CSV table of C-alpha atoms and ligand atoms in Angstrom, one decimal:
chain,number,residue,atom,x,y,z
A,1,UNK,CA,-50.1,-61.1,-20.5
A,2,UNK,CA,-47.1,-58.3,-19.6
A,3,UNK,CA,-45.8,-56.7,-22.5
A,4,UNK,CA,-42.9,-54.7,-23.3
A,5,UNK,CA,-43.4,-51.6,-25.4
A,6,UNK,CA,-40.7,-49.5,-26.9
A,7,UNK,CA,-39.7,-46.8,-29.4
A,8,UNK,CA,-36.9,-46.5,-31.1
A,9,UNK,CA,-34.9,-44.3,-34.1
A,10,UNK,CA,-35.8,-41.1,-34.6
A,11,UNK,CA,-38.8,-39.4,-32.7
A,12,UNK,CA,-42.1,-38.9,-34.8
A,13,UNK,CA,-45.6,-37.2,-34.5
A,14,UNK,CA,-47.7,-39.7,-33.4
A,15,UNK,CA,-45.6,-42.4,-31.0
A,16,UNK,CA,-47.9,-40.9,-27.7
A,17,UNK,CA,-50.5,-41.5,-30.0
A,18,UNK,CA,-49.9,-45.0,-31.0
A,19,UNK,CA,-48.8,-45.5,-27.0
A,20,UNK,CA,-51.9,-44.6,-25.9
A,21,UNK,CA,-54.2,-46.4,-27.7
A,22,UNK,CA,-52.0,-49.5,-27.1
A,23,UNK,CA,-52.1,-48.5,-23.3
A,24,UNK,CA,-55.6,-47.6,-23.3
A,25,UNK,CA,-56.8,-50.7,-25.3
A,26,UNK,CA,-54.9,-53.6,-23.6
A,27,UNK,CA,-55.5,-52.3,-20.1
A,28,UNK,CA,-59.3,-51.2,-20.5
A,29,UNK,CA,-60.3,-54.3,-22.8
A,30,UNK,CA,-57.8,-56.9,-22.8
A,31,UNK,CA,-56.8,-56.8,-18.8
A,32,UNK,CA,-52.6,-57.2,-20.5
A,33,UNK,CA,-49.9,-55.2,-18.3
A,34,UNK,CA,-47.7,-53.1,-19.7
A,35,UNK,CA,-44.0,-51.9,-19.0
A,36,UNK,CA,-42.7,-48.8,-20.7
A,37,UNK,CA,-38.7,-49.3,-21.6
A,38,UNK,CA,-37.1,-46.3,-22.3
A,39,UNK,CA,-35.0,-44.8,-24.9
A,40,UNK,CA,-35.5,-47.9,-27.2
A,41,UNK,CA,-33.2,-51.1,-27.1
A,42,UNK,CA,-31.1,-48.9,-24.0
A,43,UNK,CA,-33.6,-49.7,-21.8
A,44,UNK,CA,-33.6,-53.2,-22.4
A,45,UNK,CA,-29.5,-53.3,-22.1
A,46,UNK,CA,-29.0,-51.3,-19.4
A,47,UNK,CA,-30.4,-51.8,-15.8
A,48,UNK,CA,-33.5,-49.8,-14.2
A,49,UNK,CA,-34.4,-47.9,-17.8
A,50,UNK,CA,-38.0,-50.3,-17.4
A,51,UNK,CA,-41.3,-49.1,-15.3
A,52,UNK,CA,-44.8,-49.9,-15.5
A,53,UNK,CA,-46.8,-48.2,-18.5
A,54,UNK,CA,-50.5,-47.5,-17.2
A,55,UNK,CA,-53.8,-44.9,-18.1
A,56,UNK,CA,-52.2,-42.7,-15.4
A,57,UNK,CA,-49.5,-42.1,-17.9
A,58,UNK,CA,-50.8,-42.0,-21.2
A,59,UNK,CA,-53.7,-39.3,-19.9
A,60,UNK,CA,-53.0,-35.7,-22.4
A,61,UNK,CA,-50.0,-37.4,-24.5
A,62,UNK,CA,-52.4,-37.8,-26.9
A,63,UNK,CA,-52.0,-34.5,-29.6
A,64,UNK,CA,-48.7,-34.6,-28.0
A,65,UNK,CA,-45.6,-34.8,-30.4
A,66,UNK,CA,-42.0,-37.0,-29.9
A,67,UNK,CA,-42.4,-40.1,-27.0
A,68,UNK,CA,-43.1,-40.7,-23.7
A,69,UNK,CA,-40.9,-43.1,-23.4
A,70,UNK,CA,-37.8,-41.3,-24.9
A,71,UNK,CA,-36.1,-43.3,-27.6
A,72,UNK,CA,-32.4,-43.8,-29.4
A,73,UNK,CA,-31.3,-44.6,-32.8
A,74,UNK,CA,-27.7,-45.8,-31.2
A,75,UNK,CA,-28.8,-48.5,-29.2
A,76,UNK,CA,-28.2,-51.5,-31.2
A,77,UNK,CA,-27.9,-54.7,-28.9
A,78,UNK,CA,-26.3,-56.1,-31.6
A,79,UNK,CA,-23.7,-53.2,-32.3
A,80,UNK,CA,-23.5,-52.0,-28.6
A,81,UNK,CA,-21.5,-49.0,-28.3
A,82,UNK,CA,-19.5,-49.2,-24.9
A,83,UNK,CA,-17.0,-47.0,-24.3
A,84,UNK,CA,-13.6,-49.0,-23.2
A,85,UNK,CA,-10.5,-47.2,-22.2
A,86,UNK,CA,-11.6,-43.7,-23.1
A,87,UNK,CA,-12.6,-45.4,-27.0
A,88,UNK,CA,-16.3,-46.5,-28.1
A,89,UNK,CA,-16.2,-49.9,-28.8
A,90,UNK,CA,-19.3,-51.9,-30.2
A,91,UNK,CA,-20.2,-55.2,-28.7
A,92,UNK,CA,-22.7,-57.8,-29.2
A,93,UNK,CA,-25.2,-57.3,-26.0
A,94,UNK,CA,-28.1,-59.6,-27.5
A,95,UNK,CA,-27.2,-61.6,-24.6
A,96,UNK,CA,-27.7,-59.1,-22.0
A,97,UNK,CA,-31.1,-57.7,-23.8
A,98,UNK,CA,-32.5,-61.4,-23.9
A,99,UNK,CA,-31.9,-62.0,-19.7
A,100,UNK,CA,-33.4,-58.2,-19.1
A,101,UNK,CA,-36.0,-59.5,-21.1
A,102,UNK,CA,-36.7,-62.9,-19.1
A,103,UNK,CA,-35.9,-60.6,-15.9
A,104,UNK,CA,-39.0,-58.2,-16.6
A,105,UNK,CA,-40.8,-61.2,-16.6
A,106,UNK,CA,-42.0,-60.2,-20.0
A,107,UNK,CA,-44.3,-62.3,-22.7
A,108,UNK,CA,-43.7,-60.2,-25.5
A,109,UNK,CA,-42.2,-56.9,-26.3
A,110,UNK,CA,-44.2,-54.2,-28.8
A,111,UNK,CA,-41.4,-52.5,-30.7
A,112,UNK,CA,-42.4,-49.5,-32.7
A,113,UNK,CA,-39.7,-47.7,-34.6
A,114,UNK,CA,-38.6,-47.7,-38.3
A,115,UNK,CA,-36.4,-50.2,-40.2
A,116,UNK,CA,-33.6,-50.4,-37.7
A,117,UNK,CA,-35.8,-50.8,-34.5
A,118,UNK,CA,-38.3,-53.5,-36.7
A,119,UNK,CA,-35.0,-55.3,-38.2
A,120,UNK,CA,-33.7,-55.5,-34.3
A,121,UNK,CA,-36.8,-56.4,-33.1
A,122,UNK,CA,-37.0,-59.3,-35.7
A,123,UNK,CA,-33.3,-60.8,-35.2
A,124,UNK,CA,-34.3,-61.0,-31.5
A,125,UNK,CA,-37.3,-62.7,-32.1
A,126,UNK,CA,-35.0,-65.8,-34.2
A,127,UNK,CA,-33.1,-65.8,-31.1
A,128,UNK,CA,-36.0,-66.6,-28.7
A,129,UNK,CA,-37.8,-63.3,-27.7
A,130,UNK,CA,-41.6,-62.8,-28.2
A,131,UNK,CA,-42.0,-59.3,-30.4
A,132,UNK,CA,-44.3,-57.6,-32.6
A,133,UNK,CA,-43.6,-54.2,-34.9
A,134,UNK,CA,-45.8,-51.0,-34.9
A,135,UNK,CA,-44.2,-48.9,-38.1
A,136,UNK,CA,-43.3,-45.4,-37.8
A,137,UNK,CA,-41.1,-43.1,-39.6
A,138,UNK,CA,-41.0,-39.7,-41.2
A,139,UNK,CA,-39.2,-41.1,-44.4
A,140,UNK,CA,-42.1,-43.4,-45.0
A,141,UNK,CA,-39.9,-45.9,-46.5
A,142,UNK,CA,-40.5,-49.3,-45.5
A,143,UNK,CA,-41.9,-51.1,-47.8
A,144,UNK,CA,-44.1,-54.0,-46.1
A,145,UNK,CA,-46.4,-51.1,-45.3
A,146,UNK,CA,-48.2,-48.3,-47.7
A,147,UNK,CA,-47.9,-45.6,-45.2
A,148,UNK,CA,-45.5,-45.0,-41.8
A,149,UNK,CA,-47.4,-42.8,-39.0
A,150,UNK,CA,-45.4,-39.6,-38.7
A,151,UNK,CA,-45.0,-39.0,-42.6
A,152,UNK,CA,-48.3,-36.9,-42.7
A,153,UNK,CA,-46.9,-34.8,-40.2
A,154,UNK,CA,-43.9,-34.1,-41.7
A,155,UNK,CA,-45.4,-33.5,-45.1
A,156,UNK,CA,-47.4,-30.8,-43.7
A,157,UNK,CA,-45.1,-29.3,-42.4
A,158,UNK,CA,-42.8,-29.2,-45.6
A,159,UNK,CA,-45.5,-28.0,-47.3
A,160,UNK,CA,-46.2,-25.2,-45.4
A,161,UNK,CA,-42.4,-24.3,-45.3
A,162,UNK,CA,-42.3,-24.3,-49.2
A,163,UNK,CA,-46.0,-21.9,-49.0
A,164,UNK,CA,-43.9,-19.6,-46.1
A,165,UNK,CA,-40.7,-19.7,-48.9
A,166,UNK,CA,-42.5,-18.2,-51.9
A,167,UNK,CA,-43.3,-14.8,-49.4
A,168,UNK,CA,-39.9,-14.0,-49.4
A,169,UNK,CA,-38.8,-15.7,-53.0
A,170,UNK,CA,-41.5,-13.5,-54.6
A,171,UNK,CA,-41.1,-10.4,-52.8
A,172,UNK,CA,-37.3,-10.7,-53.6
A,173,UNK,CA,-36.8,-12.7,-56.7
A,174,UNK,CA,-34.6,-15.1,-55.3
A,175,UNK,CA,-33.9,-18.8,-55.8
A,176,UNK,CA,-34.8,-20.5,-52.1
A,177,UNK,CA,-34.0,-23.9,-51.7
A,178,UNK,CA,-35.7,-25.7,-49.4
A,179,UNK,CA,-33.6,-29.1,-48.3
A,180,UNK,CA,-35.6,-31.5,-45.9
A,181,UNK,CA,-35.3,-35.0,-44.9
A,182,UNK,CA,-36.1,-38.9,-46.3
A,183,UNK,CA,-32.7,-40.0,-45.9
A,184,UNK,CA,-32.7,-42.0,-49.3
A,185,UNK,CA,-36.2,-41.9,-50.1
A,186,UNK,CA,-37.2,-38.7,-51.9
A,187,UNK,CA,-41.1,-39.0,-50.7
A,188,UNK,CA,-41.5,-35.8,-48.2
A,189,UNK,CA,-39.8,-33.9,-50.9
A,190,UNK,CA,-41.6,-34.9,-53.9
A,191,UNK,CA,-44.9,-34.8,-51.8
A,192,UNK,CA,-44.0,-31.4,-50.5
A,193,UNK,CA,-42.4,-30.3,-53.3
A,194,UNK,CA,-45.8,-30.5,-55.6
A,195,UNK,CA,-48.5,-29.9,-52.6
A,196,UNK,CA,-46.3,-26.5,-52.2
A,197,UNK,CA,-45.8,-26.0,-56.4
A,198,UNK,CA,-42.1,-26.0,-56.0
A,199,UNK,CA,-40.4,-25.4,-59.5
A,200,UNK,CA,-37.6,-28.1,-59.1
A,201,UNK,CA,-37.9,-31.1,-57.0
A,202,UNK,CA,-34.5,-33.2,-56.1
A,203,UNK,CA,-34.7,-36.4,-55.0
A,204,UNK,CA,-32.5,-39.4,-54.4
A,205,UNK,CA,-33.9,-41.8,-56.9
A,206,UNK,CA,-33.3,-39.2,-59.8
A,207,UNK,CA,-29.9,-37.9,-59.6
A,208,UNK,CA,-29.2,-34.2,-60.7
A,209,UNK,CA,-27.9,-32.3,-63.4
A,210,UNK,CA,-27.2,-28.7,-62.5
A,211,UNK,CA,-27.6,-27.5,-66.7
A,212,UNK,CA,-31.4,-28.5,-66.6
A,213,UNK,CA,-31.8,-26.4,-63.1
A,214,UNK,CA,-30.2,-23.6,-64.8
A,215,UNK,CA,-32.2,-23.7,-67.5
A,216,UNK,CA,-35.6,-24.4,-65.9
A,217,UNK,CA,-34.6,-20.9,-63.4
A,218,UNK,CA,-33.7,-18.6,-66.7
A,219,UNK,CA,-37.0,-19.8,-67.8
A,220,UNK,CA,-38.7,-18.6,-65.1
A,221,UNK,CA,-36.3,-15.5,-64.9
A,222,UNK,CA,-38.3,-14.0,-68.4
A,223,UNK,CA,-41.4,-13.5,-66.5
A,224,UNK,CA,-42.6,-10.4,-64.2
A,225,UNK,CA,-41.4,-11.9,-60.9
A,226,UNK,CA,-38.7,-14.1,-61.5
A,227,UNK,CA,-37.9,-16.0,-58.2
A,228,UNK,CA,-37.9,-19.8,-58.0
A,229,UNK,CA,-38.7,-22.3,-55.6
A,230,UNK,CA,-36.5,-26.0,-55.2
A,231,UNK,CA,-37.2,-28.9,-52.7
A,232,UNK,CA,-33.8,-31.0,-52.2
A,233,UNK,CA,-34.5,-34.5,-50.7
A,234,UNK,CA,-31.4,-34.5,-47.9
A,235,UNK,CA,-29.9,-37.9,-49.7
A,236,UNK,CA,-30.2,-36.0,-53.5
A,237,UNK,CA,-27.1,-36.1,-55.2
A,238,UNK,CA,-25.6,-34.8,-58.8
A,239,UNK,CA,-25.1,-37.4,-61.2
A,240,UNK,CA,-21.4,-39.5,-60.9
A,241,UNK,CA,-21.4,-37.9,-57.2
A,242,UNK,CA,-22.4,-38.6,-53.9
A,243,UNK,CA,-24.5,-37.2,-51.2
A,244,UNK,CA,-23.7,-35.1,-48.2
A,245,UNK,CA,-22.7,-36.6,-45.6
A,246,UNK,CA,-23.1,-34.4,-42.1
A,247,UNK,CA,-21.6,-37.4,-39.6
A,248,UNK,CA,-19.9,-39.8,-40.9
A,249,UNK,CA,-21.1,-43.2,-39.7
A,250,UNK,CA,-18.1,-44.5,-37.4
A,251,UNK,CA,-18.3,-40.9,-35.8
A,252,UNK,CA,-21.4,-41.8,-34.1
A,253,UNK,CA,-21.0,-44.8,-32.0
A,254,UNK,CA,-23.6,-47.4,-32.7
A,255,UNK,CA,-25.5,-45.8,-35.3
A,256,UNK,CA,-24.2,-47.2,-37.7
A,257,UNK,CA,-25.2,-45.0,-41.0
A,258,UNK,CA,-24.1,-42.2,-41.7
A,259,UNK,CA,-26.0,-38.8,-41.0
A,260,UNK,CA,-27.2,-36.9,-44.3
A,261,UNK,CA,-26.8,-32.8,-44.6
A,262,UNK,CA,-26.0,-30.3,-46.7
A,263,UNK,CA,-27.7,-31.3,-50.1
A,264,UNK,CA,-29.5,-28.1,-50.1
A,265,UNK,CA,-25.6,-26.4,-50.0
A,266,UNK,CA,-24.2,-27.9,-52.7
A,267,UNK,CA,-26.5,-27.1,-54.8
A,268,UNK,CA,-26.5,-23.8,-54.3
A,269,UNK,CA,-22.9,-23.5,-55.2
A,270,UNK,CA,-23.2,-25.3,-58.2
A,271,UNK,CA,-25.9,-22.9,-59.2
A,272,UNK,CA,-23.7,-20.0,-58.2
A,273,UNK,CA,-21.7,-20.3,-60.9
A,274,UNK,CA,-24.6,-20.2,-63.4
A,275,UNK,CA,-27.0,-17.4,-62.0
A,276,UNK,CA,-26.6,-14.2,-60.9
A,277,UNK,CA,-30.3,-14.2,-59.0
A,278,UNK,CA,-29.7,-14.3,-55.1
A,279,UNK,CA,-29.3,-18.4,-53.6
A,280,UNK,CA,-31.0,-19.0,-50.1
A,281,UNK,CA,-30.7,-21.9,-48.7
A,282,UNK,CA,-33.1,-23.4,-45.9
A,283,UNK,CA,-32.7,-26.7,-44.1
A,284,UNK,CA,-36.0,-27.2,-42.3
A,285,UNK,CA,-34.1,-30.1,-40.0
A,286,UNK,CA,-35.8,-31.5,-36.7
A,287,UNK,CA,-38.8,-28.9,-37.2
A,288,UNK,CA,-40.4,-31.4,-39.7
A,289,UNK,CA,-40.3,-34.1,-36.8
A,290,UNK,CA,-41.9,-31.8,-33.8
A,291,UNK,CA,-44.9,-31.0,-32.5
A,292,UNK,CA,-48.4,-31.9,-32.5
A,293,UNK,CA,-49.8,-35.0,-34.9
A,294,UNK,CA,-52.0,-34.5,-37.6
A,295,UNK,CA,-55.1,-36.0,-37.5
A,296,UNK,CA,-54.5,-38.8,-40.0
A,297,UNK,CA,-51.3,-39.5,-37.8
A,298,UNK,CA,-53.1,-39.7,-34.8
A,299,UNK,CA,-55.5,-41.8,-36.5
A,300,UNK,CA,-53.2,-43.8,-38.5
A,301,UNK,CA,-50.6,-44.6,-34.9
A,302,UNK,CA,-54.1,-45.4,-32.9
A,303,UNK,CA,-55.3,-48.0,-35.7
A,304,UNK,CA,-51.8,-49.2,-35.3
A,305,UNK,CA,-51.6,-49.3,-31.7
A,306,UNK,CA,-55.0,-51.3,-31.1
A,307,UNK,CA,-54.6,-53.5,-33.7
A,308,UNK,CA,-51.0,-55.0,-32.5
A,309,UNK,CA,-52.5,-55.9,-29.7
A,310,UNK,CA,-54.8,-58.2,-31.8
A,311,UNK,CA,-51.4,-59.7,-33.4
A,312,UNK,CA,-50.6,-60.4,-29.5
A,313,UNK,CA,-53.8,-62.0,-28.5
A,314,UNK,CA,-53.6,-64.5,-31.4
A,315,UNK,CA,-50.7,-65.4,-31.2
A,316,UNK,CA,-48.9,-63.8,-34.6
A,317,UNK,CA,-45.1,-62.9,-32.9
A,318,UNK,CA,-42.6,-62.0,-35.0
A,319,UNK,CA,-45.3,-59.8,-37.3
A,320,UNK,CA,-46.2,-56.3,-37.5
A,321,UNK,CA,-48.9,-54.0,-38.6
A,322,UNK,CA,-49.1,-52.2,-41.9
A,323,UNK,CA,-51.3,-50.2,-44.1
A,324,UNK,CA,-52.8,-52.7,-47.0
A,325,UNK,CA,-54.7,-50.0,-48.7
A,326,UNK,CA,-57.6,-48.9,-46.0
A,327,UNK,CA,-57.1,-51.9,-44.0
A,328,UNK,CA,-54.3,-52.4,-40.8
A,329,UNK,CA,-53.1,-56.1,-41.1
A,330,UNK,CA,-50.4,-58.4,-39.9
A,331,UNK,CA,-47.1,-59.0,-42.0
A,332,UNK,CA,-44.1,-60.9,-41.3
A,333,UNK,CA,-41.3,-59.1,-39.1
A,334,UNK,CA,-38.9,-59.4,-41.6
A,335,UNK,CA,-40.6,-56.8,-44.2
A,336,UNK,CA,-39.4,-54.4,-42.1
A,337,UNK,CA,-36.3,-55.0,-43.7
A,338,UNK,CA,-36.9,-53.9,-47.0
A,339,UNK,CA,-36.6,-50.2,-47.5
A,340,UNK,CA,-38.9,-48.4,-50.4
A,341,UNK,CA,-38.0,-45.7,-52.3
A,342,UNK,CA,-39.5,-43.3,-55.2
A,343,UNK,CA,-40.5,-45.0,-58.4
A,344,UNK,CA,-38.4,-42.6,-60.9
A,345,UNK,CA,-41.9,-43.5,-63.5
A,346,UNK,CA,-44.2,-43.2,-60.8
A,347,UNK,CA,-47.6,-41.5,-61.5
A,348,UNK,CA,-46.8,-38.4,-59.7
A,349,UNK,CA,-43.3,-37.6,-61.2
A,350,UNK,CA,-44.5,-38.2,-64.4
A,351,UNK,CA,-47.7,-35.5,-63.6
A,352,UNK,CA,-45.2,-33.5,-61.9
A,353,UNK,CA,-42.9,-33.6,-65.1
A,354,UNK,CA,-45.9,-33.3,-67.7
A,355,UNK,CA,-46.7,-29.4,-65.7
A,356,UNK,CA,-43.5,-28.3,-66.1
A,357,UNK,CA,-41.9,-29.6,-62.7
A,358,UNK,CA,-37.8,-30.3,-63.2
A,359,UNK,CA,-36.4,-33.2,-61.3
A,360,UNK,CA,-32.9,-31.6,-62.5
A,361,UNK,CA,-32.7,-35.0,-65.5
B,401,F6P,O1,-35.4,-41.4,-40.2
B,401,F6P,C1,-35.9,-40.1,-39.7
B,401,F6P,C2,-34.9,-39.0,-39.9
B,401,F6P,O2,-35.5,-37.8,-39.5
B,401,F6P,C3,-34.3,-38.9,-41.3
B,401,F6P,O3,-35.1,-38.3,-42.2
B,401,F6P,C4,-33.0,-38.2,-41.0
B,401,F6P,O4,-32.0,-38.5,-42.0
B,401,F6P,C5,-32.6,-38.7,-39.7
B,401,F6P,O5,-33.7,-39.2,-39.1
B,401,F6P,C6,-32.0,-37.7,-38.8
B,401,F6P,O6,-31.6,-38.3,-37.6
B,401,F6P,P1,-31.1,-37.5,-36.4
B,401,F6P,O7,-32.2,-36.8,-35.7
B,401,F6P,O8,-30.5,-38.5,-35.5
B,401,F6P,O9,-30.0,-36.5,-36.9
């Protein structure tokens, strides 16, 4: 058995992780060879981007954060983006991946990524190609799984930003707001946001009102120190508007979505005009996707890793691994294609609420 084995979208703690044990597993118990492709679907479009994978170089990538194998969230064989004539130009290059594909003499390809790389992954495997999935993401918003490796990670480290944040929003009395990713899933801010004991979380799924944010910070202004402490979801927005938009999507060829910034901004100038306490904003950005693994992301990428290789051995293509409560099982491919988001009613908004949290509705 020779397998393919790619990342794609954005990097996350734990890929060397889950490469490793995939690495270490198939080669040590399973006798399968393994080809690394690098920076995700590129490496299957364009030539000499694909080399043997082996122990030798998975040895100390294990606490080691972002991938081995590099990895793209613009390299869409199905959206290409070629540049023709001086202008980017996408074309349809499922073709081309399928005969690299046949050419690496490959019997299945191991794709690990987050909704774009999965959904790729599983419209190549209707046309003809062997695959299986491995779910990452720092958003943790794919649904057919309960938990994407990486989101631990990150919600650490948004945590520990929004501990490091009250220093300064004490000492001062300020308002800081702390904006951090999810794209439109509000989970590393609403996790952060009550592990940390923000004041006002602002997520996607509940858009804002600025008059409850006001009110909730003149609240707080009453007492000894006044300062408070907001977590803004990057994809928040204020009721009847829309969210911040950093990139728009036909700026960046072959992503095809749009990049999200800026929340955090806006609604600190809509609080201007209310409050006369000092606005900081902080946008924690790639930080919450660097560095080393937790544990339960190591763990949680090497469950993955071995067990995909269990989908390969019996046969299951077109199926990835997920989190089913404390078990890793198969599920179809095409899971991956539906995208999860925070229950407004969920248990721990409605906590959150019930202490006093404002979601700004
Ligand atoms: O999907 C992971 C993620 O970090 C999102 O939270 C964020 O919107 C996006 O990727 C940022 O992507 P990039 O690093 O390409 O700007």
């Amino acid at each position: 058995m020779r397998l393919g084995v790619l990342t794609g979208g954005g990097d996350c703690p734990g890929l060397n992780a889950l490469i490793r044990g995939v690495i270490k597993r198939g080669t040590t118990e399973l006798k399968y060879e393994f080809v690394g492709i690098e920076n995700g679907y590129q490496g299957l479009v364009e030539p000499e981007m694909a080399h043997p994978l082996t122990l030798a170089e998975t040895r100390g990538i294990l606490p080691k954060g972002g991938t081995i194998l590099g990895t793209s969230n613009r390299a869409n064989p199905f959206q290409y983006a070629v540049k023709e004539a001086g202008k980017w130009v996408e074309k349809d290059l499922t073709e081309v991946a399928l005969r690299r594909y046949r050419e690496l003499s490959l019997d299945g390809l191991i794709a690990v990524g987050g909704d774009g790389t999965l959904c790729i992954a599983s419209r190549l495997a209707e046309l003809g190609m062997r695959a299986v999935g491995c779910p990452k993401t720092i958003d943790n918003d794919l649904s057919g799984t309960d938990q994407t490796f990486g989101y631990d990670t990150a919600r650490a480290i948004c945590t520990e930003a929004v501990d490091r944040l009250h220093t300064t929003a004490e000492s001062h009395d300020r308002v800081m707001i702390l904006e951090v990713m999810g794209r439109n899933a509000g989970f590393l801010a609403l996790d952060s946001g009550i592990a940390g004991g923000a004041d006002v979380i602002v997520i996607p799924e509940i858009p804002y009102r600025v008059e409850p944010i006001v009110e909730k910070i003149h609240r707080r202004a009453i007492r000894k120190r006044s300062f408070t402490i907001i977590v803004v979801s990057e994809g928040a927005f204020p009721a009847g508007g829309t969210q911040a938009v950093a990139q728009q999507a036909e700026e960046i060829p072959g992503r095809g979505v749009v990049r999200l910034g800026g929340a955090g901004k806006v609604l600190a100038d809509q609080l201007a005009e209310h409050i006369e306490a000092e606005i900081r904003v902080t946008v924690l950005g790639h930080l919450q996707r660097g560095g080393s693994p937790t544990a339960a992301d190591r763990l949680l990428a090497t469950r993955f890793g071995c067990k995909v290789l269990d989908l390969v051995r019996d046969g299951r293509w077109s199926h990835m691994v997920a989190l089913k409560g404390l078990e890793v099982v198969p599920v179809p491919l095409s899971e991956s294609r539906k995208v999860r988001s925070v229950d407004p009613n969920a248990e721990l908004v409605r906590f959150a609420k019930s202490m006093g949290t404002s979601f700004g509705d």
